[in-house]
GROMACS .gro file of C-alpha atoms in nm:
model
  429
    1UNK     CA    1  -0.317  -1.196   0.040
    2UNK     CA    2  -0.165  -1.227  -0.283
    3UNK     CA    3  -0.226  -1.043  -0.595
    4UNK     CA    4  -0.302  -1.264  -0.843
    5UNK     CA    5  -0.318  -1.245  -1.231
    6UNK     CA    6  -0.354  -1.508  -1.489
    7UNK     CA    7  -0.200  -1.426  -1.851
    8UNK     CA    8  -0.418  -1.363  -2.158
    9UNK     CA    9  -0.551  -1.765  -2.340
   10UNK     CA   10  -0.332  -1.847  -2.658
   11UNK     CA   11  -0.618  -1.764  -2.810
   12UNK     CA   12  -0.645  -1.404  -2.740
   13UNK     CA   13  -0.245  -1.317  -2.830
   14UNK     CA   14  -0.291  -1.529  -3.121
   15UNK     CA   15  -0.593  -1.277  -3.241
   16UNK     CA   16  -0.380  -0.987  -3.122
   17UNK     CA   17  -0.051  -1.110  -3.386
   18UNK     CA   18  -0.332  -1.145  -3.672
   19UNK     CA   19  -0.496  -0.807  -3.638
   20UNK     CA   20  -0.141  -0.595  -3.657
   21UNK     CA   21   0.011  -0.838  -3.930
   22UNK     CA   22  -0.257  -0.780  -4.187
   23UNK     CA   23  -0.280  -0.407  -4.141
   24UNK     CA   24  -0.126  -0.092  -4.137
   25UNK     CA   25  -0.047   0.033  -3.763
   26UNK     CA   26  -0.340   0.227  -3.739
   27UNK     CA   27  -0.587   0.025  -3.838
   28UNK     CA   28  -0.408  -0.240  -3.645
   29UNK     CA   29  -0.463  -0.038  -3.358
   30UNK     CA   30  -0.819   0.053  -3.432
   31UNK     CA   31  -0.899  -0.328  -3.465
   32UNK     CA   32  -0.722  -0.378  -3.107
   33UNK     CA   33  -0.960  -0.077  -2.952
   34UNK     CA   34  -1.302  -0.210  -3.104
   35UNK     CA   35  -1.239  -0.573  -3.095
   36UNK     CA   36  -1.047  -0.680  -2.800
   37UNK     CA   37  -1.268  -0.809  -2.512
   38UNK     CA   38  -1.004  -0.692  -2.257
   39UNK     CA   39  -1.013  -0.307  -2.349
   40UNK     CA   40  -1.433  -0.370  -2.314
   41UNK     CA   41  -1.537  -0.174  -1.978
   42UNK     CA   42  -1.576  -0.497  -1.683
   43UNK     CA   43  -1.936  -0.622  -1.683
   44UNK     CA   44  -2.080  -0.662  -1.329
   45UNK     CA   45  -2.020  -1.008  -1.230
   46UNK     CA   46  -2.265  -1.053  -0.937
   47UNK     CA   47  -2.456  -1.321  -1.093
   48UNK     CA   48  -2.142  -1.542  -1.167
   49UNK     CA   49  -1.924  -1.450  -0.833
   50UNK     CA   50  -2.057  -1.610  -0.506
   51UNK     CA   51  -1.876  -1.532  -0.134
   52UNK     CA   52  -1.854  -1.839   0.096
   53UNK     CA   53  -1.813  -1.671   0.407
   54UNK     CA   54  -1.891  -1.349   0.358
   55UNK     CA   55  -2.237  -1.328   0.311
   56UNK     CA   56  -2.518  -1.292   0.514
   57UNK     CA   57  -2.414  -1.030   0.737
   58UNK     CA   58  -2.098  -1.052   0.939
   59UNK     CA   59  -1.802  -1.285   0.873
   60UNK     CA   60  -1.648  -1.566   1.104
   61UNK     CA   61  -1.279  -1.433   1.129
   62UNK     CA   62  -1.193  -1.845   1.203
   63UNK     CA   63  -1.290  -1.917   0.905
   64UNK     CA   64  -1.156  -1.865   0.538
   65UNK     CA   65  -1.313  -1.626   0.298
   66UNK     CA   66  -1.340  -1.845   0.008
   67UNK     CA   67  -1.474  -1.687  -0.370
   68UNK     CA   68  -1.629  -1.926  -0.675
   69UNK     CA   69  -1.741  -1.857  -1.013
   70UNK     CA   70  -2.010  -2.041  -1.199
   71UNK     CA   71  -2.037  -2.196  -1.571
   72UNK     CA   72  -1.756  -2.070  -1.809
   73UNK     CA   73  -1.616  -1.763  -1.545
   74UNK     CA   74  -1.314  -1.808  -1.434
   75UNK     CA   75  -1.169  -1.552  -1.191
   76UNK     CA   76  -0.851  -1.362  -1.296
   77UNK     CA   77  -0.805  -1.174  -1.004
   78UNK     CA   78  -0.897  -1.134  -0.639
   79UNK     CA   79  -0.767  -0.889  -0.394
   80UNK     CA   80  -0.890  -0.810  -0.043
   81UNK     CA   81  -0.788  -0.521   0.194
   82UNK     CA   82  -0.916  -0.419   0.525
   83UNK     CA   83  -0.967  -0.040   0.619
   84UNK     CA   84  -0.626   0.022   0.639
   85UNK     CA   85  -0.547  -0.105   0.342
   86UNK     CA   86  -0.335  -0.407   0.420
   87UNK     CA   87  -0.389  -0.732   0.190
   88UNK     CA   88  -0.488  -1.076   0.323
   89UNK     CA   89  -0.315  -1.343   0.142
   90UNK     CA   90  -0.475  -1.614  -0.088
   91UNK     CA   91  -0.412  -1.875  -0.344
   92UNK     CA   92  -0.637  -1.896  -0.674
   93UNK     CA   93  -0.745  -2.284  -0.842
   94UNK     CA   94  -0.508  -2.397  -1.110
   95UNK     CA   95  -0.882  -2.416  -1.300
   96UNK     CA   96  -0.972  -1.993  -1.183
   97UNK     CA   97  -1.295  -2.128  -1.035
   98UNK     CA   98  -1.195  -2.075  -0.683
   99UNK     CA   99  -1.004  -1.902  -0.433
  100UNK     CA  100  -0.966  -1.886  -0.070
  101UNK     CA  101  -0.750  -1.634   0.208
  102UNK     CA  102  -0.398  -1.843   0.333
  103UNK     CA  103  -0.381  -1.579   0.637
  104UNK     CA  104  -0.644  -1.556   0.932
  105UNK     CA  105  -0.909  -1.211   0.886
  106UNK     CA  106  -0.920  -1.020   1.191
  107UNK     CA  107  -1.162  -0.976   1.409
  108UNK     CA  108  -1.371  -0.660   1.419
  109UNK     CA  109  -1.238  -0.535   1.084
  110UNK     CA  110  -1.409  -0.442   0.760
  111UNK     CA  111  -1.246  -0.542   0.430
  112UNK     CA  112  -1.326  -0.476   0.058
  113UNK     CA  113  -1.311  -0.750  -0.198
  114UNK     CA  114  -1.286  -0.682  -0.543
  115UNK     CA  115  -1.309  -1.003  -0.796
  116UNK     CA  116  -1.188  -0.964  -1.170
  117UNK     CA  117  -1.334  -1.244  -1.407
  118UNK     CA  118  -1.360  -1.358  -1.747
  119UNK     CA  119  -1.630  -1.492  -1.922
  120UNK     CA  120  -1.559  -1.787  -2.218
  121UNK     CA  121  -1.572  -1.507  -2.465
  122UNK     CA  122  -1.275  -1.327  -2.308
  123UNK     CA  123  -1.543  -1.010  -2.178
  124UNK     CA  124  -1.390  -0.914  -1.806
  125UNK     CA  125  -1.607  -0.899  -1.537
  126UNK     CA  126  -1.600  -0.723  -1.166
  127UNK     CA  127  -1.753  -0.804  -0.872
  128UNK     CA  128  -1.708  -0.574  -0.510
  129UNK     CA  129  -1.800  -0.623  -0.209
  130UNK     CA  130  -1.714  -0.522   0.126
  131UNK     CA  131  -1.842  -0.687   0.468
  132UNK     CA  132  -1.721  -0.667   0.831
  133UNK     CA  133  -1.613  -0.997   1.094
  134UNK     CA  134  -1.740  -1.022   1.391
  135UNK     CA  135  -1.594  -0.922   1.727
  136UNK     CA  136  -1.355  -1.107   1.907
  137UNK     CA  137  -1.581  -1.267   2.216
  138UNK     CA  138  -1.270  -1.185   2.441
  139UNK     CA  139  -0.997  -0.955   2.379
  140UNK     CA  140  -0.633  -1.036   2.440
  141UNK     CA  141  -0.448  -0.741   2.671
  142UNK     CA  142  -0.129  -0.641   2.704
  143UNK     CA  143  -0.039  -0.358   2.972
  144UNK     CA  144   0.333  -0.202   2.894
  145UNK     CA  145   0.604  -0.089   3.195
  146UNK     CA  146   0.651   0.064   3.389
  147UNK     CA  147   0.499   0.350   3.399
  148UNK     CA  148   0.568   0.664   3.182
  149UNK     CA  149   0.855   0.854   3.333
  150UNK     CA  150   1.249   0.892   3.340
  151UNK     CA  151   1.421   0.530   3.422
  152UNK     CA  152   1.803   0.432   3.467
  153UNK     CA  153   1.947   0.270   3.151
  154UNK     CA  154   1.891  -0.095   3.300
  155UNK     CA  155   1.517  -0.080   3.302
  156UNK     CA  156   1.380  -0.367   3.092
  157UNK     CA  157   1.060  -0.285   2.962
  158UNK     CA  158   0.782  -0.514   3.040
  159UNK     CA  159   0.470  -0.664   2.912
  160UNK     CA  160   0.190  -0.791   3.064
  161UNK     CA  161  -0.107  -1.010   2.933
  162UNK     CA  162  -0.477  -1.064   3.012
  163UNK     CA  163  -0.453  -1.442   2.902
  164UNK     CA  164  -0.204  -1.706   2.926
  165UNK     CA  165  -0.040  -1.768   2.590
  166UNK     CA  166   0.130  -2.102   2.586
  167UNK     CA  167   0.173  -2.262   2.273
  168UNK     CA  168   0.499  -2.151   2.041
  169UNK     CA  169   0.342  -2.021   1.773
  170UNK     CA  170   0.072  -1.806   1.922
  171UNK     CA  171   0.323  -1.657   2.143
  172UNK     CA  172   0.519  -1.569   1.755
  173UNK     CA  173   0.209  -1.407   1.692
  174UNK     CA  174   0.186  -1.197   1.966
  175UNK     CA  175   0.534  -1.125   1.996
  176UNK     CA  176   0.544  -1.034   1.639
  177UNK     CA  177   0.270  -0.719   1.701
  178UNK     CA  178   0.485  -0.601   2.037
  179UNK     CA  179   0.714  -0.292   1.881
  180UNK     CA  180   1.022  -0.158   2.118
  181UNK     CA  181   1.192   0.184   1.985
  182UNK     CA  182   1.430   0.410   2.102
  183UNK     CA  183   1.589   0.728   1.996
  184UNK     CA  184   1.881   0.730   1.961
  185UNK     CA  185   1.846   0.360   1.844
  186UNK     CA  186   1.958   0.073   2.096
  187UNK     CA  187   2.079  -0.155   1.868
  188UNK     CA  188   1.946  -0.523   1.862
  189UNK     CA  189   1.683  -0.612   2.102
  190UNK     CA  190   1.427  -0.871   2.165
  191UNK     CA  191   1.151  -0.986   2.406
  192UNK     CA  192   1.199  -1.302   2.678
  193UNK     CA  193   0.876  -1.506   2.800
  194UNK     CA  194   0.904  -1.515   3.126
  195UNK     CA  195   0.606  -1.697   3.201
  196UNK     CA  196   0.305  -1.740   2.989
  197UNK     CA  197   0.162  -1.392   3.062
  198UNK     CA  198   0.471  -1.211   3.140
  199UNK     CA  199   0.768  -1.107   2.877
  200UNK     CA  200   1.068  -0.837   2.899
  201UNK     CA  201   1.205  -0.637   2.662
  202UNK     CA  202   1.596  -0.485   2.696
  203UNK     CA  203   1.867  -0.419   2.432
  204UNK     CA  204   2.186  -0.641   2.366
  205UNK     CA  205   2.329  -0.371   2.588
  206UNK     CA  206   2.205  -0.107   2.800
  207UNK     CA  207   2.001   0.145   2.694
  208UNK     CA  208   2.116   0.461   2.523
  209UNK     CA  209   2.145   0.777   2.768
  210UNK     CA  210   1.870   1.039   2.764
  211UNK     CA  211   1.658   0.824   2.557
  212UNK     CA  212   1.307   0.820   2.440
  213UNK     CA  213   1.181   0.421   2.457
  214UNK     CA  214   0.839   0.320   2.278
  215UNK     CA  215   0.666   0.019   2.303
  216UNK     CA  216   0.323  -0.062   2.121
  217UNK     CA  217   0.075  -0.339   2.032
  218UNK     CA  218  -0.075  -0.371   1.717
  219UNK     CA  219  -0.286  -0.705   1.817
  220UNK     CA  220  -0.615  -0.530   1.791
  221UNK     CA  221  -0.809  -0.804   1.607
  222UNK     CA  222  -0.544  -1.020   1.527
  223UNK     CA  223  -0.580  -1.448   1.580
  224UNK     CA  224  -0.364  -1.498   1.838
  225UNK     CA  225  -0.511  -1.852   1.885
  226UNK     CA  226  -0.876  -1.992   1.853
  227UNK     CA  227  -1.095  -1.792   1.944
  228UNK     CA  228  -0.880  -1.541   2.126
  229UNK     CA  229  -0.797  -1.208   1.935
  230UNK     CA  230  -0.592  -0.933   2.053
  231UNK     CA  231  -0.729  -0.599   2.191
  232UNK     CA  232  -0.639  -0.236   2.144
  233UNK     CA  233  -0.440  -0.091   2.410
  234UNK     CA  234  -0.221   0.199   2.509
  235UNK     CA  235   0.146   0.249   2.398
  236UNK     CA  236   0.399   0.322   2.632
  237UNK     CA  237   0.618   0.609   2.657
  238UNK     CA  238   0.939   0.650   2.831
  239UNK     CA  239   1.283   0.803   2.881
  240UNK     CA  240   1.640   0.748   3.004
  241UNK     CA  241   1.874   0.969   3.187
  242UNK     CA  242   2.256   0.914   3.259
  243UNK     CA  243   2.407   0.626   3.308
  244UNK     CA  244   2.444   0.552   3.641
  245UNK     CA  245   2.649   0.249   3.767
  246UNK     CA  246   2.747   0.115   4.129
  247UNK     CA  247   3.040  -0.128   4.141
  248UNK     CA  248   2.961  -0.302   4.481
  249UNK     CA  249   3.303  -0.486   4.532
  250UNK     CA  250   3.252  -0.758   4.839
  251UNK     CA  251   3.595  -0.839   4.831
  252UNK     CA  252   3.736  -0.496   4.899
  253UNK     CA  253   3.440  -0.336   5.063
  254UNK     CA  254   3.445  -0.012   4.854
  255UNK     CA  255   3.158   0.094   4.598
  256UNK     CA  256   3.237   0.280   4.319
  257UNK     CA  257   3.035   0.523   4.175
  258UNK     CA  258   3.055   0.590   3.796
  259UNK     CA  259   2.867   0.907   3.601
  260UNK     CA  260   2.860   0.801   3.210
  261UNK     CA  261   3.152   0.602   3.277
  262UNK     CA  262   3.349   0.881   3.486
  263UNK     CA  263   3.401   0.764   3.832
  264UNK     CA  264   3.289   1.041   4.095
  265UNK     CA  265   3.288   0.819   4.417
  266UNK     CA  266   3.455   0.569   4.591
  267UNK     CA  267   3.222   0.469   4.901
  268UNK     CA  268   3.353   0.241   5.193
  269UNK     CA  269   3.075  -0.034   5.240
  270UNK     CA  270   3.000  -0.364   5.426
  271UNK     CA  271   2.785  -0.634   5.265
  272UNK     CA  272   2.663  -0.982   5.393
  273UNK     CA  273   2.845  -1.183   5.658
  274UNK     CA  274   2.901  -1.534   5.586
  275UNK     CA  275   2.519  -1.736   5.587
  276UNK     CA  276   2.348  -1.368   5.458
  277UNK     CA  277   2.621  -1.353   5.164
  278UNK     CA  278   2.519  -1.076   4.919
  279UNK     CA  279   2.412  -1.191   4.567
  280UNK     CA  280   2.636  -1.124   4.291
  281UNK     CA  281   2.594  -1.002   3.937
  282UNK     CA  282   2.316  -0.732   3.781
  283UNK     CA  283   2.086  -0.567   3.983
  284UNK     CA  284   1.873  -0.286   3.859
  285UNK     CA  285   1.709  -0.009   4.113
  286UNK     CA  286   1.359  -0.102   4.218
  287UNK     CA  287   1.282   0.154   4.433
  288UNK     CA  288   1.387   0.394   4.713
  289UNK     CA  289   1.197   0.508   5.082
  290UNK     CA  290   1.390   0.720   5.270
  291UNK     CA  291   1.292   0.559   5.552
  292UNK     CA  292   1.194   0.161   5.642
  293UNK     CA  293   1.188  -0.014   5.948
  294UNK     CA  294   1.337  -0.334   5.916
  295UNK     CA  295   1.267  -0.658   6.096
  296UNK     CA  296   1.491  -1.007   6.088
  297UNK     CA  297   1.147  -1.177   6.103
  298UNK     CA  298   1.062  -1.076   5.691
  299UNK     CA  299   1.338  -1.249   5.608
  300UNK     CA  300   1.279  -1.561   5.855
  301UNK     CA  301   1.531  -1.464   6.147
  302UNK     CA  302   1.299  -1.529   6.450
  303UNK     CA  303   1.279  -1.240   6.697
  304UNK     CA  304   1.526  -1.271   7.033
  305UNK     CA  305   1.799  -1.517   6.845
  306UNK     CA  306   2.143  -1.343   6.778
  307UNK     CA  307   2.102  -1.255   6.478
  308UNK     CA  308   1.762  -1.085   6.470
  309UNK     CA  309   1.691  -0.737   6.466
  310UNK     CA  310   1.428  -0.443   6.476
  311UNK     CA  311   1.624  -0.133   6.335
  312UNK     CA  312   1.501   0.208   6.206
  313UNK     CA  313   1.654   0.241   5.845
  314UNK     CA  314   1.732   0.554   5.639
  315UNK     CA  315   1.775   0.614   5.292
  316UNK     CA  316   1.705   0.276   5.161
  317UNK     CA  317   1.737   0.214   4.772
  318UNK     CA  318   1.625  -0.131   4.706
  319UNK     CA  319   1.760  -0.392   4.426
  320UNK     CA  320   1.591  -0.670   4.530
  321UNK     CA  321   1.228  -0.800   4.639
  322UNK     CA  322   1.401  -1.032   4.858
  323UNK     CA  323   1.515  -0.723   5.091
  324UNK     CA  324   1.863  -0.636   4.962
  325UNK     CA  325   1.917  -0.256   4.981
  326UNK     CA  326   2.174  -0.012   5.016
  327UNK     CA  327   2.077   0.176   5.312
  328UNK     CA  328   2.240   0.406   5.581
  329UNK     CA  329   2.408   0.164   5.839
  330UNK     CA  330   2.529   0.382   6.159
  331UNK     CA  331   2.543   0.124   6.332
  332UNK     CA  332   2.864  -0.062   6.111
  333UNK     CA  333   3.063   0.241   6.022
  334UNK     CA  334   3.367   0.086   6.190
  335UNK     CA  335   3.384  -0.237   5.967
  336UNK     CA  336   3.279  -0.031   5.614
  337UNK     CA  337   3.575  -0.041   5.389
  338UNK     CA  338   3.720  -0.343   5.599
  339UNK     CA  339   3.464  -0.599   5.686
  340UNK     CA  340   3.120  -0.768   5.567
  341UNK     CA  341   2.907  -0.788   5.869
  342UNK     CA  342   2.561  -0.725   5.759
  343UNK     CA  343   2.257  -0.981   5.678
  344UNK     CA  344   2.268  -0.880   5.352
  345UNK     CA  345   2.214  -0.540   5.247
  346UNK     CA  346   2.517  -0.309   5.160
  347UNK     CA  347   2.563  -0.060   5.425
  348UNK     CA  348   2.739   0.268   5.444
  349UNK     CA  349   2.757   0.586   5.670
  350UNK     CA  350   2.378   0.820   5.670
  351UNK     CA  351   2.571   1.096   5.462
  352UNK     CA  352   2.720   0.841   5.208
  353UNK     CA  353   2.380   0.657   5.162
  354UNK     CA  354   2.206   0.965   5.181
  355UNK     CA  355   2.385   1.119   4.866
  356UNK     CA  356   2.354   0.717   4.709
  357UNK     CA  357   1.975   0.782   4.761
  358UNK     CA  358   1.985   1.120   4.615
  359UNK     CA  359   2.196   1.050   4.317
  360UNK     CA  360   2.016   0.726   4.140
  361UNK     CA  361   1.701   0.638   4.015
  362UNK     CA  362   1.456   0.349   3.922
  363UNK     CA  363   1.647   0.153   3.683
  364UNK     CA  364   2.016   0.259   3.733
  365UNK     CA  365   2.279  -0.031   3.790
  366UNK     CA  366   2.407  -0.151   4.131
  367UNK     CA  367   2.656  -0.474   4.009
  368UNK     CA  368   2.774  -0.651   4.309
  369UNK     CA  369   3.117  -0.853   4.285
  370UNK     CA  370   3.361  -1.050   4.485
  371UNK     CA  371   3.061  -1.242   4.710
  372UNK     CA  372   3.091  -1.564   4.788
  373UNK     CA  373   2.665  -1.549   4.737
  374UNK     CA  374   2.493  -1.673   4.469
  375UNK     CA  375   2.409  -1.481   4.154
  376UNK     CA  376   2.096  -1.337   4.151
  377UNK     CA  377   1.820  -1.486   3.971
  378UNK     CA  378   1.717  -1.349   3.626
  379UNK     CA  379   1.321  -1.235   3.695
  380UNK     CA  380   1.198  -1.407   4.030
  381UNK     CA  381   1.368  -1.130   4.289
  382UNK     CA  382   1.367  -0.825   4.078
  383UNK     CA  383   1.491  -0.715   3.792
  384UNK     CA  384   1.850  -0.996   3.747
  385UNK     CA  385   1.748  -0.946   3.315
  386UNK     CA  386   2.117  -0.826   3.269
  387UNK     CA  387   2.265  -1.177   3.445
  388UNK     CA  388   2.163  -1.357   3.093
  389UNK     CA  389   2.408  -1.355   2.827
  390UNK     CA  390   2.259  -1.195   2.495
  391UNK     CA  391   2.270  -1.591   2.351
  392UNK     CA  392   2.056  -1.696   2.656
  393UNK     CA  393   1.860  -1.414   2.660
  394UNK     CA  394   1.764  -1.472   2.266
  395UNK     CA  395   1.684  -1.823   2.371
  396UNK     CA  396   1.397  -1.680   2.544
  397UNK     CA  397   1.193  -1.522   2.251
  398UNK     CA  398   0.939  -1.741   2.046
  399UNK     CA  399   1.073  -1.560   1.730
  400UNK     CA  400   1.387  -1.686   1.749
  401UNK     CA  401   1.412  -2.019   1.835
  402UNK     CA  402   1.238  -2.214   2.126
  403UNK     CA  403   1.155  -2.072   2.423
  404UNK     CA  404   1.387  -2.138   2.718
  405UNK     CA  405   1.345  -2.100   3.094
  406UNK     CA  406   1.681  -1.916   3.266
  407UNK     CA  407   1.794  -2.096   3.535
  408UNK     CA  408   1.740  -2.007   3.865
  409UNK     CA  409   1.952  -1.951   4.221
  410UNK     CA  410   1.894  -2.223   4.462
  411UNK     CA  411   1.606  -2.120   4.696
  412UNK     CA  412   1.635  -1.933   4.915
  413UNK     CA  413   1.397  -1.877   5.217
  414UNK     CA  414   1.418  -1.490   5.220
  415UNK     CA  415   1.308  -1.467   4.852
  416UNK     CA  416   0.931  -1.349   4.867
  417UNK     CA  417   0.785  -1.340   4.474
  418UNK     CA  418   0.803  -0.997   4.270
  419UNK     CA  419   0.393  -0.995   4.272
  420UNK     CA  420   0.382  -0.974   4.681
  421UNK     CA  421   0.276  -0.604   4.836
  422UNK     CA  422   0.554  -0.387   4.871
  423UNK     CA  423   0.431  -0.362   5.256
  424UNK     CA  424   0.460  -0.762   5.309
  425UNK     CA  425   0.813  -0.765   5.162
  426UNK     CA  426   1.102  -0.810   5.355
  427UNK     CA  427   1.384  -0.680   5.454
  428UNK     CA  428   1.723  -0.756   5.490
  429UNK     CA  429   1.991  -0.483   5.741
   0.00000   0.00000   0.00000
């Protein structure tokens, strides 16, 4: 809300040149301090200063707060601040009679209104009064991730809403009160709507190492859009570690293993036959079990053709919700580091897979290369953020430009959505 002041009538600085011509400084001076209505102490302008929306108990947030003066007042000023002392916009009558917020009141809040008038005689006035808006009937949600805790330097950070928010500019709004921060700073960054209640978060680049991320709301009683206001809700607190980054080449069937750039492994590996191709591009560690017992049938192989199988699996780091791990494979030692015979997954020997397992974490980077697969979708099988470019990725954010939806790998019949129980999802060997 703007602070508003209108300059003294011609007829006032007119009186004001008189008075110091005609006499010596300090009588000048003594004139100005007995005779000047604007040094007189600000009458109490109840009477002549009337609230549209604010009285009578509590305040629609919806709707403007409007203030009006009677007979020869004019108002010369109007500010209003909630408890926190922000202001709230507002534009003032080319007359002074009127005056009305430009920016929506939140709801829940209390705010104090002070008025500054001016009678026809030039005698100031004040009028203050404070009131509270009512409570937003339903509250607008957002729940951060993942959860607090040390992450890989791919992890996106995520945010989930109560409500679909659909239209452009109410998704501005809420995007605007969503605050990412890390120490040491990431450099630019920005959110993506991924659906109407879903958005990421990542850097231009990866996150720094050994990082502390923040992420925070400040939509408590903020207008998202008609009657929905935001709620209060818990910030989120996490941190990085190294940066940890598996080269999975399908072409050469070796993985290499780099440490904050330093390469300290090169790991012989198989990856999908042709039909089960491994996906290319970004992937970002989902989660690990040490041990899983896969089935062909998750990923719609029926049981007794030649390509099914029931195998016990150790040391299994997933990358995708589709069933794409990289997992101890016994079973195809003789074709790692020569041949891609798997349905999928990348395999390599139960020591190699077992240090794999032992040396990454949620979020680190497994980037898979030289498949003739598909690349992996950007949000529907995981975590694919990284497969945008930072111009398509900025595409995605209402605050700067329109939103756009990535596309998307052709279907496949394996994929199961991100939302499905970890139990239920499949499993590729």
């Amino acid at each position: 809300m703007s602070h508003l002041r209108l300059s003294p009538t011609p007829r006032r600085r007119t009186a004001l040149r008189c008075a110091l011509v005609v006499a010596p400084l300090a009588v000048g001076l003594t004139a100005c301090g007995s005779g000047n209505p604007l040094a007189a102490t600000p009458r109490d302008a109840s009477a002549k200063v009337s609230f549209a929306s604010a009285g009578g108990g509590k305040a629609d947030p919806d709707k403007p707060l409007e203030v009006s003066v009677k007979g020869g007042t004019r108002i010369t000023d109007v500010t209003a601040t909630d408890a926190a002392g922000r202001y709230i916009r507002g534009e003032l009558s080319a007359d002074g009679k009127r005056w009305n917020s430009t920016a929506a009141l939140a709801a829940g809040a209390h705010y104090t209104v002070r008025v500054s008038t001016e009678d026809s005689a030039g005698h100031p006035g004040r009028k203050v009064l404070g009131f509270d808006t009512t409570a937003a009937s339903t509250g607008l949600h957002v729940a951060f991730g993942p959860d607090a805790g040390t992450y890989g330097v791919g992890q996106p950070i995520t945010a989930e809403l109560s409500a679909p928010v659909k239209d452009h500019a109410a998704r501005a709004v809420v995007e605007s009160n969503l605050k990412v921060t890390s120490a040491p700073e990431a450099g630019a960054g920005s959110w993506y709507w991924v659906d109407d209640r879903t958005l990421h978060y990542r850097p231009q680049s990866y996150w720094p190492t050994n990082a502390k991320i923040e992420a925070s709301s400040s939509l408590d009683g903020v207008r998202v859009q008609d009657r929905l206001y935001g709620a209060a809700d818990k910030p989120l607190t996490v941190h990085t570690g190294d940066r940890i980054e598996a080269l999975t080449d399908a072409g050469t069937d070796q993985m290499t293993f780099k440490d904050n750039g330093k390469v300290v492994k090169t790991i012989p590996i198989t990856t999908g036959k042709p039909g089960f191709d491994t996906r290319n591009g970004i992937k970002v560690v989902l989660e690990k079990q040490a041990f899983v017992q896969m089935k062909s049938e998750s990923i719609g192989i029926a049981a007794g053709s030649s390509d099914s199988y029931d195998l016990p699996v150790y040391w299994a780091t997933r990358v995708t919700w589709s069933g794409e791990y990289v997992h101890a494979a016994p079973w195809s030692e003789g074709s790692q580091g020569y041949a891609n015979v798997s349905h999928g997954c990348t395999g390599m020997s139960t020591d190699n897979a077992h240090w794999f397992f032992d040396h990454v974490r949620q979020g680190d980077i497994v980037q898979v290369v030289g498949s003739q697969g598909d690349t992996m979708a950007p949000f529907d099988n995981g975590f694919g953020d990284w497969n945008l470019s930072w111009d398509q990725w900025k595409k995605g954010s209402a605050l700067g430009g329109s939103a756009a939806t990535a596309a998307k790998s052709p279907a496949d019949p394996a994929d199961t959505p991100a939302s499905a129980p970890a139990r239920l999802r499949p499993q590729t060997a």
